[in-house]
Amino acid sequence: MSQIDSLPPLREVIAEHGLRAKKELGQNFLLDLNLTARIARSAGDLTGVTVIEVGPGPGGLTRALLAAGAKRVIAIERDDRTLPALAQISQAYPGRLEVISADALEVDYRALAEGRTRIVANLPYNIATPLLTGWLSQEPWPAWFESLTLMFQREVAERIVARPGDKAYGRLGVLAGWRGDARIAMNLDRNAFTPPPKVTSSVVHIVPKPVEADVPVRALEEVTRHAFGQRRKMIRQSLKGLGVKLDALFAAVGLKGEERAETLPVSTYIAMAREVARLRG
């Protein structure tokens, strides 16, 4: 399958509109419509679903999402050069594509949700992590989205899905493991992109799960930042900056203080966040 609709191949679209991926925008265009179709499929059955896409670029994934049956795609794009190409897609799929010209970091995504909503995106690499942490740490929870299907650099993807004891386990693994079930859905060779990035890319699929409502998110972020900021040290050393009595903290959560950050399960970080908030009153 080289084409998924009646629109021109993406290379022709890019040539027609004189598009060039901008490094400062974190852009790498994915031109293979077979691959964009696979990404769309990894988000599950899109029938009746509103999809929010960030950084559509020339619209390869946008087309795949629409062709896969998404009820509506809301695309967030700050690069005005791509708008004519996206307008062509909108004409081919009447009433199903809305393009919002905006900075993805400043959008109120919850306000865009319409019925069953999922986020599917080949994220610009320079804003991928802050977008993910923003979606996973928002309140109130449970999430307004059914799932996240997002492309990251392979190294970041491994951090998201990492478990205690894994070399890549850290703050992202704790946050994603707390609020979702995360897995790597597929890997993409760097040569699939124009221009080719320096690293392999991976698509991560995250399904949010219900969690306890009394976990202080900001305290959790602070605990994990200190713990993994000095991950080679015992947590008694790395958590000194929290400004609470560590003996009381460790006693409450069943730790000796000799453990290292990468060995502790998500549940322990949750317990520490609760206790830090309590100790601070």
PDB file of C-alpha atoms in Angstrom:
ATOM      1  CA  MET A   1       0.000   0.000   0.000  1.00  0.00           C
ATOM      2  CA  SER A   2       1.783   3.107  -1.197  1.00  0.00           C
ATOM      3  CA  GLN A   3      -1.284   5.355  -0.997  1.00  0.00           C
ATOM      4  CA  ILE A   4      -4.013   5.543   1.597  1.00  0.00           C
ATOM      5  CA  ASP A   5      -6.201   8.098  -0.163  1.00  0.00           C
ATOM      6  CA  SER A   6      -6.526  10.071  -3.384  1.00  0.00           C
ATOM      7  CA  LEU A   7      -4.125  12.804  -2.291  1.00  0.00           C
ATOM      8  CA  PRO A   8      -0.622  13.095  -3.806  1.00  0.00           C
ATOM      9  CA  PRO A   9       2.376  11.287  -2.251  1.00  0.00           C
ATOM     10  CA  LEU A  10       3.938  13.255   0.572  1.00  0.00           C
ATOM     11  CA  ARG A  11       7.157  13.920  -1.330  1.00  0.00           C
ATOM     12  CA  GLU A  12       5.087  15.685  -3.981  1.00  0.00           C
ATOM     13  CA  VAL A  13       3.218  17.650  -1.307  1.00  0.00           C
ATOM     14  CA  ILE A  14       6.479  18.781   0.265  1.00  0.00           C
ATOM     15  CA  ALA A  15       7.911  19.770  -3.106  1.00  0.00           C
ATOM     16  CA  GLU A  16       4.741  21.610  -4.133  1.00  0.00           C
ATOM     17  CA  HIS A  17       4.704  23.738  -0.991  1.00  0.00           C
ATOM     18  CA  GLY A  18       8.472  24.119  -0.644  1.00  0.00           C
ATOM     19  CA  LEU A  19       8.507  22.586   2.820  1.00  0.00           C
ATOM     20  CA  ARG A  20      11.752  21.898   4.634  1.00  0.00           C
ATOM     21  CA  ALA A  21      11.921  20.435   8.120  1.00  0.00           C
ATOM     22  CA  LYS A  22      13.181  23.044  10.573  1.00  0.00           C
ATOM     23  CA  LYS A  23      15.604  21.865  13.229  1.00  0.00           C
ATOM     24  CA  GLU A  24      14.576  24.663  15.578  1.00  0.00           C
ATOM     25  CA  LEU A  25      11.007  23.324  15.539  1.00  0.00           C
ATOM     26  CA  GLY A  26      12.140  19.773  16.229  1.00  0.00           C
ATOM     27  CA  GLN A  27      10.732  18.650  12.882  1.00  0.00           C
ATOM     28  CA  ASN A  28      11.468  15.362  11.118  1.00  0.00           C
ATOM     29  CA  PHE A  29       8.911  14.544   8.442  1.00  0.00           C
ATOM     30  CA  LEU A  30       7.750  10.933   8.154  1.00  0.00           C
ATOM     31  CA  LEU A  31       6.969  10.403   4.469  1.00  0.00           C
ATOM     32  CA  ASP A  32       6.171   6.681   4.259  1.00  0.00           C
ATOM     33  CA  LEU A  33       2.382   6.378   4.344  1.00  0.00           C
ATOM     34  CA  ASN A  34       2.703   2.671   5.144  1.00  0.00           C
ATOM     35  CA  LEU A  35       4.408   3.656   8.406  1.00  0.00           C
ATOM     36  CA  THR A  36       1.950   6.422   9.239  1.00  0.00           C
ATOM     37  CA  ALA A  37      -0.855   3.900   8.708  1.00  0.00           C
ATOM     38  CA  ARG A  38       0.858   1.513  11.137  1.00  0.00           C
ATOM     39  CA  ILE A  39       1.103   4.270  13.745  1.00  0.00           C
ATOM     40  CA  ALA A  40      -2.594   5.028  13.304  1.00  0.00           C
ATOM     41  CA  ARG A  41      -3.437   1.334  13.736  1.00  0.00           C
ATOM     42  CA  SER A  42      -1.363   1.161  16.919  1.00  0.00           C
ATOM     43  CA  ALA A  43      -3.803   3.657  18.454  1.00  0.00           C
ATOM     44  CA  GLY A  44      -6.582   1.066  18.080  1.00  0.00           C
ATOM     45  CA  ASP A  45      -9.930   1.288  16.335  1.00  0.00           C
ATOM     46  CA  LEU A  46     -10.507   4.998  15.696  1.00  0.00           C
ATOM     47  CA  THR A  47     -14.113   4.705  14.595  1.00  0.00           C
ATOM     48  CA  GLY A  48     -16.103   7.409  16.361  1.00  0.00           C
ATOM     49  CA  VAL A  49     -12.996   8.813  18.064  1.00  0.00           C
ATOM     50  CA  THR A  50     -11.762  12.405  18.139  1.00  0.00           C
ATOM     51  CA  VAL A  51      -7.987  12.450  17.700  1.00  0.00           C
ATOM     52  CA  ILE A  52      -5.750  15.298  18.807  1.00  0.00           C
ATOM     53  CA  GLU A  53      -2.509  15.447  16.829  1.00  0.00           C
ATOM     54  CA  VAL A  54       0.476  17.644  17.656  1.00  0.00           C
ATOM     55  CA  GLY A  55       2.890  18.734  14.944  1.00  0.00           C
ATOM     56  CA  PRO A  56       1.225  17.296  11.831  1.00  0.00           C
ATOM     57  CA  GLY A  57       3.755  18.872   9.459  1.00  0.00           C
ATOM     58  CA  PRO A  58       2.793  18.043   5.856  1.00  0.00           C
ATOM     59  CA  GLY A  59       0.069  15.718   7.152  1.00  0.00           C
ATOM     60  CA  GLY A  60       1.234  12.150   6.662  1.00  0.00           C
ATOM     61  CA  LEU A  61      -0.061  10.911  10.005  1.00  0.00           C
ATOM     62  CA  THR A  62      -3.085  13.205   9.720  1.00  0.00           C
ATOM     63  CA  ARG A  63      -4.121  11.449   6.520  1.00  0.00           C
ATOM     64  CA  ALA A  64      -3.561   8.030   8.091  1.00  0.00           C
ATOM     65  CA  LEU A  65      -5.734   8.898  11.085  1.00  0.00           C
ATOM     66  CA  LEU A  66      -8.560  10.127   8.871  1.00  0.00           C
ATOM     67  CA  ALA A  67      -8.262   7.155   6.525  1.00  0.00           C
ATOM     68  CA  ALA A  68      -8.385   4.851   9.569  1.00  0.00           C
ATOM     69  CA  GLY A  69     -11.824   6.206  10.424  1.00  0.00           C
ATOM     70  CA  ALA A  70     -11.243   8.918  13.038  1.00  0.00           C
ATOM     71  CA  LYS A  71     -14.454  10.897  13.436  1.00  0.00           C
ATOM     72  CA  ARG A  72     -12.433  14.092  13.694  1.00  0.00           C
ATOM     73  CA  VAL A  73      -8.789  15.117  13.852  1.00  0.00           C
ATOM     74  CA  ILE A  74      -7.759  18.292  15.659  1.00  0.00           C
ATOM     75  CA  ALA A  75      -4.226  19.146  14.550  1.00  0.00           C
ATOM     76  CA  ILE A  76      -2.048  21.603  16.499  1.00  0.00           C
ATOM     77  CA  GLU A  77       0.607  23.210  14.284  1.00  0.00           C
ATOM     78  CA  ARG A  78       2.727  26.304  14.897  1.00  0.00           C
ATOM     79  CA  ASP A  79       4.493  26.209  11.514  1.00  0.00           C
ATOM     80  CA  ASP A  80       2.318  28.281   9.191  1.00  0.00           C
ATOM     81  CA  ARG A  81       4.217  26.982   6.150  1.00  0.00           C
ATOM     82  CA  THR A  82       2.384  23.668   6.446  1.00  0.00           C
ATOM     83  CA  LEU A  83      -1.130  25.139   6.528  1.00  0.00           C
ATOM     84  CA  PRO A  84      -1.741  25.005   2.733  1.00  0.00           C
ATOM     85  CA  ALA A  85      -0.840  21.296   2.691  1.00  0.00           C
ATOM     86  CA  LEU A  86      -3.144  20.641   5.631  1.00  0.00           C
ATOM     87  CA  ALA A  87      -5.905  22.620   3.884  1.00  0.00           C
ATOM     88  CA  GLN A  88      -5.724  20.158   0.987  1.00  0.00           C
ATOM     89  CA  ILE A  89      -6.285  17.299   3.423  1.00  0.00           C
ATOM     90  CA  SER A  90      -9.219  19.144   4.942  1.00  0.00           C
ATOM     91  CA  GLN A  91     -10.800  19.449   1.499  1.00  0.00           C
ATOM     92  CA  ALA A  92     -10.327  15.712   0.886  1.00  0.00           C
ATOM     93  CA  TYR A  93     -11.964  14.862   4.228  1.00  0.00           C
ATOM     94  CA  PRO A  94     -14.749  17.472   4.511  1.00  0.00           C
ATOM     95  CA  GLY A  95     -15.695  18.483   8.038  1.00  0.00           C
ATOM     96  CA  ARG A  96     -13.303  16.059   9.715  1.00  0.00           C
ATOM     97  CA  LEU A  97     -10.074  18.053  10.123  1.00  0.00           C
ATOM     98  CA  GLU A  98      -9.604  21.136  12.254  1.00  0.00           C
ATOM     99  CA  VAL A  99      -6.205  22.805  12.226  1.00  0.00           C
ATOM    100  CA  ILE A 100      -5.280  25.066  15.140  1.00  0.00           C
ATOM    101  CA  SER A 101      -2.287  27.325  14.598  1.00  0.00           C
ATOM    102  CA  ALA A 102      -0.736  27.475  18.059  1.00  0.00           C
ATOM    103  CA  ASP A 103       2.220  26.625  20.272  1.00  0.00           C
ATOM    104  CA  ALA A 104       1.562  23.066  21.468  1.00  0.00           C
ATOM    105  CA  LEU A 105       2.893  23.885  24.940  1.00  0.00           C
ATOM    106  CA  GLU A 106       0.246  26.562  25.459  1.00  0.00           C
ATOM    107  CA  VAL A 107      -2.878  24.667  24.354  1.00  0.00           C
ATOM    108  CA  ASP A 108      -5.684  23.701  26.744  1.00  0.00           C
ATOM    109  CA  TYR A 109      -6.057  20.130  25.499  1.00  0.00           C
ATOM    110  CA  ARG A 110      -8.855  19.187  27.861  1.00  0.00           C
ATOM    111  CA  ALA A 111     -10.985  21.928  26.287  1.00  0.00           C
ATOM    112  CA  LEU A 112     -10.507  20.323  22.860  1.00  0.00           C
ATOM    113  CA  ALA A 113     -11.761  16.907  23.946  1.00  0.00           C
ATOM    114  CA  GLU A 114     -14.983  15.892  22.266  1.00  0.00           C
ATOM    115  CA  GLY A 115     -16.541  12.584  23.284  1.00  0.00           C
ATOM    116  CA  ARG A 116     -14.096   9.709  23.062  1.00  0.00           C
ATOM    117  CA  THR A 117     -10.728  11.384  22.563  1.00  0.00           C
ATOM    118  CA  ARG A 118      -7.202  10.077  21.998  1.00  0.00           C
ATOM    119  CA  ILE A 119      -3.890  11.816  21.390  1.00  0.00           C
ATOM    120  CA  VAL A 120      -1.814  10.469  18.508  1.00  0.00           C
ATOM    121  CA  ALA A 121       1.268  12.327  17.346  1.00  0.00           C
ATOM    122  CA  ASN A 122       4.730  12.280  15.873  1.00  0.00           C
ATOM    123  CA  LEU A 123       5.811  14.772  18.507  1.00  0.00           C
ATOM    124  CA  PRO A 124       8.440  17.419  17.779  1.00  0.00           C
ATOM    125  CA  TYR A 125      11.397  16.010  19.712  1.00  0.00           C
ATOM    126  CA  ASN A 126      12.238  19.289  21.435  1.00  0.00           C
ATOM    127  CA  ILE A 127       8.880  19.457  23.263  1.00  0.00           C
ATOM    128  CA  ALA A 128       7.954  15.771  23.485  1.00  0.00           C
ATOM    129  CA  THR A 129       8.867  15.188  27.138  1.00  0.00           C
ATOM    130  CA  PRO A 130       7.210  18.316  28.592  1.00  0.00           C
ATOM    131  CA  LEU A 131       4.041  17.529  26.642  1.00  0.00           C
ATOM    132  CA  LEU A 132       3.954  13.972  27.974  1.00  0.00           C
ATOM    133  CA  THR A 133       4.596  14.953  31.585  1.00  0.00           C
ATOM    134  CA  GLY A 134       1.943  17.648  31.314  1.00  0.00           C
ATOM    135  CA  TRP A 135      -0.656  15.151  30.083  1.00  0.00           C
ATOM    136  CA  LEU A 136       0.221  12.558  32.718  1.00  0.00           C
ATOM    137  CA  SER A 137       0.433  14.902  35.700  1.00  0.00           C
ATOM    138  CA  GLN A 138      -2.692  16.977  35.104  1.00  0.00           C
ATOM    139  CA  GLU A 139      -5.497  17.162  37.607  1.00  0.00           C
ATOM    140  CA  PRO A 140      -8.188  16.066  38.071  1.00  0.00           C
ATOM    141  CA  TRP A 141      -7.586  12.425  37.191  1.00  0.00           C
ATOM    142  CA  PRO A 142      -8.733  10.088  35.573  1.00  0.00           C
ATOM    143  CA  ALA A 143      -7.661  11.495  32.266  1.00  0.00           C
ATOM    144  CA  TRP A 144      -9.985  12.989  29.691  1.00  0.00           C
ATOM    145  CA  PHE A 145      -8.211  10.980  26.966  1.00  0.00           C
ATOM    146  CA  GLU A 146      -8.558   7.254  26.282  1.00  0.00           C
ATOM    147  CA  SER A 147      -4.924   6.758  25.294  1.00  0.00           C
ATOM    148  CA  LEU A 148      -1.699   8.389  24.160  1.00  0.00           C
ATOM    149  CA  THR A 149       0.101   7.071  21.065  1.00  0.00           C
ATOM    150  CA  LEU A 150       3.238   9.141  20.681  1.00  0.00           C
ATOM    151  CA  MET A 151       6.549   9.041  18.887  1.00  0.00           C
ATOM    152  CA  PHE A 152       9.754   9.735  20.810  1.00  0.00           C
ATOM    153  CA  GLN A 153      13.447   9.222  20.425  1.00  0.00           C
ATOM    154  CA  ARG A 154      14.129   5.590  21.313  1.00  0.00           C
ATOM    155  CA  GLU A 155      16.085   6.597  24.435  1.00  0.00           C
ATOM    156  CA  VAL A 156      13.131   8.583  25.774  1.00  0.00           C
ATOM    157  CA  ALA A 157      10.701   5.771  24.923  1.00  0.00           C
ATOM    158  CA  GLU A 158      12.810   3.329  26.942  1.00  0.00           C
ATOM    159  CA  ARG A 159      12.691   5.693  29.920  1.00  0.00           C
ATOM    160  CA  ILE A 160       8.903   5.894  29.707  1.00  0.00           C
ATOM    161  CA  VAL A 161       8.368   2.117  29.768  1.00  0.00           C
ATOM    162  CA  ALA A 162      11.232   1.328  32.189  1.00  0.00           C
ATOM    163  CA  ARG A 163      10.597  -0.640  35.357  1.00  0.00           C
ATOM    164  CA  PRO A 164      12.487  -0.693  38.685  1.00  0.00           C
ATOM    165  CA  GLY A 165      15.939  -2.145  38.183  1.00  0.00           C
ATOM    166  CA  ASP A 166      16.121  -1.150  34.518  1.00  0.00           C
ATOM    167  CA  LYS A 167      19.010   1.084  33.535  1.00  0.00           C
ATOM    168  CA  ALA A 168      16.570   3.568  31.990  1.00  0.00           C
ATOM    169  CA  TYR A 169      14.267   3.718  35.028  1.00  0.00           C
ATOM    170  CA  GLY A 170      13.810   7.248  36.319  1.00  0.00           C
ATOM    171  CA  ARG A 171      11.321  10.078  36.756  1.00  0.00           C
ATOM    172  CA  LEU A 172       9.485   9.384  33.499  1.00  0.00           C
ATOM    173  CA  GLY A 173       9.160   5.697  34.331  1.00  0.00           C
ATOM    174  CA  VAL A 174       7.694   6.493  37.742  1.00  0.00           C
ATOM    175  CA  LEU A 175       5.159   8.969  36.343  1.00  0.00           C
ATOM    176  CA  ALA A 176       4.116   6.769  33.410  1.00  0.00           C
ATOM    177  CA  GLY A 177       4.046   3.652  35.577  1.00  0.00           C
ATOM    178  CA  TRP A 178       1.894   5.377  38.173  1.00  0.00           C
ATOM    179  CA  ARG A 179      -0.755   6.786  35.901  1.00  0.00           C
ATOM    180  CA  GLY A 180      -0.712   4.464  32.937  1.00  0.00           C
ATOM    181  CA  ASP A 181       0.170   1.177  31.304  1.00  0.00           C
ATOM    182  CA  ALA A 182       2.921   1.971  28.815  1.00  0.00           C
ATOM    183  CA  ARG A 183       4.479  -0.138  26.082  1.00  0.00           C
ATOM    184  CA  ILE A 184       6.580   0.389  22.984  1.00  0.00           C
ATOM    185  CA  ALA A 185       4.292  -0.305  20.026  1.00  0.00           C
ATOM    186  CA  MET A 186       6.872  -0.060  17.232  1.00  0.00           C
ATOM    187  CA  ASN A 187      10.334   1.196  16.326  1.00  0.00           C
ATOM    188  CA  LEU A 188      11.182   3.272  13.276  1.00  0.00           C
ATOM    189  CA  ASP A 189      14.516   3.447  11.517  1.00  0.00           C
ATOM    190  CA  ARG A 190      16.033   6.903  11.284  1.00  0.00           C
ATOM    191  CA  ASN A 191      16.061   6.667   7.473  1.00  0.00           C
ATOM    192  CA  ALA A 192      12.257   6.673   7.416  1.00  0.00           C
ATOM    193  CA  PHE A 193      12.385  10.406   8.146  1.00  0.00           C
ATOM    194  CA  THR A 194      13.339  13.522   6.203  1.00  0.00           C
ATOM    195  CA  PRO A 195      15.816  14.650   7.336  1.00  0.00           C
ATOM    196  CA  PRO A 196      16.949  11.502   9.158  1.00  0.00           C
ATOM    197  CA  PRO A 197      17.363  12.159  12.901  1.00  0.00           C
ATOM    198  CA  LYS A 198      20.529  10.946  14.578  1.00  0.00           C
ATOM    199  CA  VAL A 199      18.654   8.314  16.567  1.00  0.00           C
ATOM    200  CA  THR A 200      16.087   5.545  16.201  1.00  0.00           C
ATOM    201  CA  SER A 201      12.514   6.515  17.024  1.00  0.00           C
ATOM    202  CA  SER A 202       9.832   4.564  18.880  1.00  0.00           C
ATOM    203  CA  VAL A 203       6.073   4.823  19.180  1.00  0.00           C
ATOM    204  CA  VAL A 204       4.840   4.485  22.764  1.00  0.00           C
ATOM    205  CA  HIS A 205       1.239   3.576  23.564  1.00  0.00           C
ATOM    206  CA  ILE A 206      -0.038   4.581  27.018  1.00  0.00           C
ATOM    207  CA  VAL A 207      -3.451   3.732  28.433  1.00  0.00           C
ATOM    208  CA  PRO A 208      -4.307   5.781  31.551  1.00  0.00           C
ATOM    209  CA  LYS A 209      -5.417   3.887  34.614  1.00  0.00           C
ATOM    210  CA  PRO A 210      -7.327   4.952  37.736  1.00  0.00           C
ATOM    211  CA  VAL A 211      -5.141   5.946  40.677  1.00  0.00           C
ATOM    212  CA  GLU A 212      -5.702   7.083  44.247  1.00  0.00           C
ATOM    213  CA  ALA A 213      -7.003  10.636  44.382  1.00  0.00           C
ATOM    214  CA  ASP A 214      -4.927  11.699  47.409  1.00  0.00           C
ATOM    215  CA  VAL A 215      -1.461  11.548  45.835  1.00  0.00           C
ATOM    216  CA  PRO A 216       0.139  15.026  45.782  1.00  0.00           C
ATOM    217  CA  VAL A 217       1.508  15.282  42.245  1.00  0.00           C
ATOM    218  CA  ARG A 218       3.881  18.149  42.970  1.00  0.00           C
ATOM    219  CA  ALA A 219       5.388  16.293  45.931  1.00  0.00           C
ATOM    220  CA  LEU A 220       5.864  13.224  43.738  1.00  0.00           C
ATOM    221  CA  GLU A 221       7.652  15.310  41.122  1.00  0.00           C
ATOM    222  CA  GLU A 222       9.902  16.784  43.805  1.00  0.00           C
ATOM    223  CA  VAL A 223      10.726  13.417  45.370  1.00  0.00           C
ATOM    224  CA  THR A 224      11.615  11.824  42.037  1.00  0.00           C
ATOM    225  CA  ARG A 225      13.628  14.855  40.942  1.00  0.00           C
ATOM    226  CA  HIS A 226      15.817  14.637  44.043  1.00  0.00           C
ATOM    227  CA  ALA A 227      16.012  10.840  44.048  1.00  0.00           C
ATOM    228  CA  PHE A 228      17.085  10.437  40.435  1.00  0.00           C
ATOM    229  CA  GLY A 229      19.127  13.629  40.351  1.00  0.00           C
ATOM    230  CA  GLN A 230      21.812  11.724  42.278  1.00  0.00           C
ATOM    231  CA  ARG A 231      20.836   8.197  41.333  1.00  0.00           C
ATOM    232  CA  ARG A 232      24.215   6.658  42.154  1.00  0.00           C
ATOM    233  CA  LYS A 233      23.934   7.735  45.782  1.00  0.00           C
ATOM    234  CA  MET A 234      21.883   6.169  48.528  1.00  0.00           C
ATOM    235  CA  ILE A 235      18.524   7.880  48.836  1.00  0.00           C
ATOM    236  CA  ARG A 236      19.475   9.188  52.286  1.00  0.00           C
ATOM    237  CA  GLN A 237      21.929  11.423  50.461  1.00  0.00           C
ATOM    238  CA  SER A 238      19.876  12.225  47.371  1.00  0.00           C
ATOM    239  CA  LEU A 239      16.747  13.207  49.303  1.00  0.00           C
ATOM    240  CA  LYS A 240      18.449  15.637  51.693  1.00  0.00           C
ATOM    241  CA  GLY A 241      17.238  18.550  49.608  1.00  0.00           C
ATOM    242  CA  LEU A 242      13.592  17.786  50.422  1.00  0.00           C
ATOM    243  CA  GLY A 243      13.934  19.635  53.706  1.00  0.00           C
ATOM    244  CA  VAL A 244      12.018  17.090  55.823  1.00  0.00           C
ATOM    245  CA  LYS A 245      13.147  14.729  58.574  1.00  0.00           C
ATOM    246  CA  LEU A 246      14.377  11.760  56.585  1.00  0.00           C
ATOM    247  CA  ASP A 247      14.325   9.319  59.483  1.00  0.00           C
ATOM    248  CA  ALA A 248      10.603   9.949  59.880  1.00  0.00           C
ATOM    249  CA  LEU A 249      10.069   9.697  56.126  1.00  0.00           C
ATOM    250  CA  PHE A 250      11.921   6.390  55.780  1.00  0.00           C
ATOM    251  CA  ALA A 251      10.258   4.892  58.850  1.00  0.00           C
ATOM    252  CA  ALA A 252       6.820   5.731  57.447  1.00  0.00           C
ATOM    253  CA  VAL A 253       7.476   4.060  54.085  1.00  0.00           C
ATOM    254  CA  GLY A 254       9.576   1.122  55.281  1.00  0.00           C
ATOM    255  CA  LEU A 255      12.996   2.129  53.956  1.00  0.00           C
ATOM    256  CA  LYS A 256      16.433   2.061  55.547  1.00  0.00           C
ATOM    257  CA  GLY A 257      17.784   4.963  53.525  1.00  0.00           C
ATOM    258  CA  GLU A 258      20.524   2.802  52.015  1.00  0.00           C
ATOM    259  CA  GLU A 259      18.525   1.979  48.895  1.00  0.00           C
ATOM    260  CA  ARG A 260      19.195   3.534  45.504  1.00  0.00           C
ATOM    261  CA  ALA A 261      16.592   5.331  43.435  1.00  0.00           C
ATOM    262  CA  GLU A 262      16.517   2.903  40.511  1.00  0.00           C
ATOM    263  CA  THR A 263      15.579  -0.047  42.756  1.00  0.00           C
ATOM    264  CA  LEU A 264      12.453   1.453  44.306  1.00  0.00           C
ATOM    265  CA  PRO A 265       9.009   0.586  42.913  1.00  0.00           C
ATOM    266  CA  VAL A 266       6.466   3.189  41.905  1.00  0.00           C
ATOM    267  CA  SER A 267       4.408   2.431  45.024  1.00  0.00           C
ATOM    268  CA  THR A 268       7.295   3.524  47.246  1.00  0.00           C
ATOM    269  CA  TYR A 269       7.582   6.858  45.464  1.00  0.00           C
ATOM    270  CA  ILE A 270       3.832   7.354  45.885  1.00  0.00           C
ATOM    271  CA  ALA A 271       4.133   6.599  49.600  1.00  0.00           C
ATOM    272  CA  MET A 272       7.062   9.015  49.962  1.00  0.00           C
ATOM    273  CA  ALA A 273       5.154  11.797  48.175  1.00  0.00           C
ATOM    274  CA  ARG A 274       2.221  11.369  50.552  1.00  0.00           C
ATOM    275  CA  GLU A 275       4.490  11.394  53.607  1.00  0.00           C
ATOM    276  CA  VAL A 276       6.497  14.418  52.432  1.00  0.00           C
ATOM    277  CA  ALA A 277       3.242  16.337  52.013  1.00  0.00           C
ATOM    278  CA  ARG A 278       2.114  15.217  55.501  1.00  0.00           C
ATOM    279  CA  LEU A 279       5.403  16.135  57.166  1.00  0.00           C
ATOM    280  CA  ARG A 280       5.213  19.595  55.662  1.00  0.00           C
ATOM    281  CA  GLY A 281       1.695  20.005  56.971  1.00  0.00           C
TER     282      GLY A 281
END
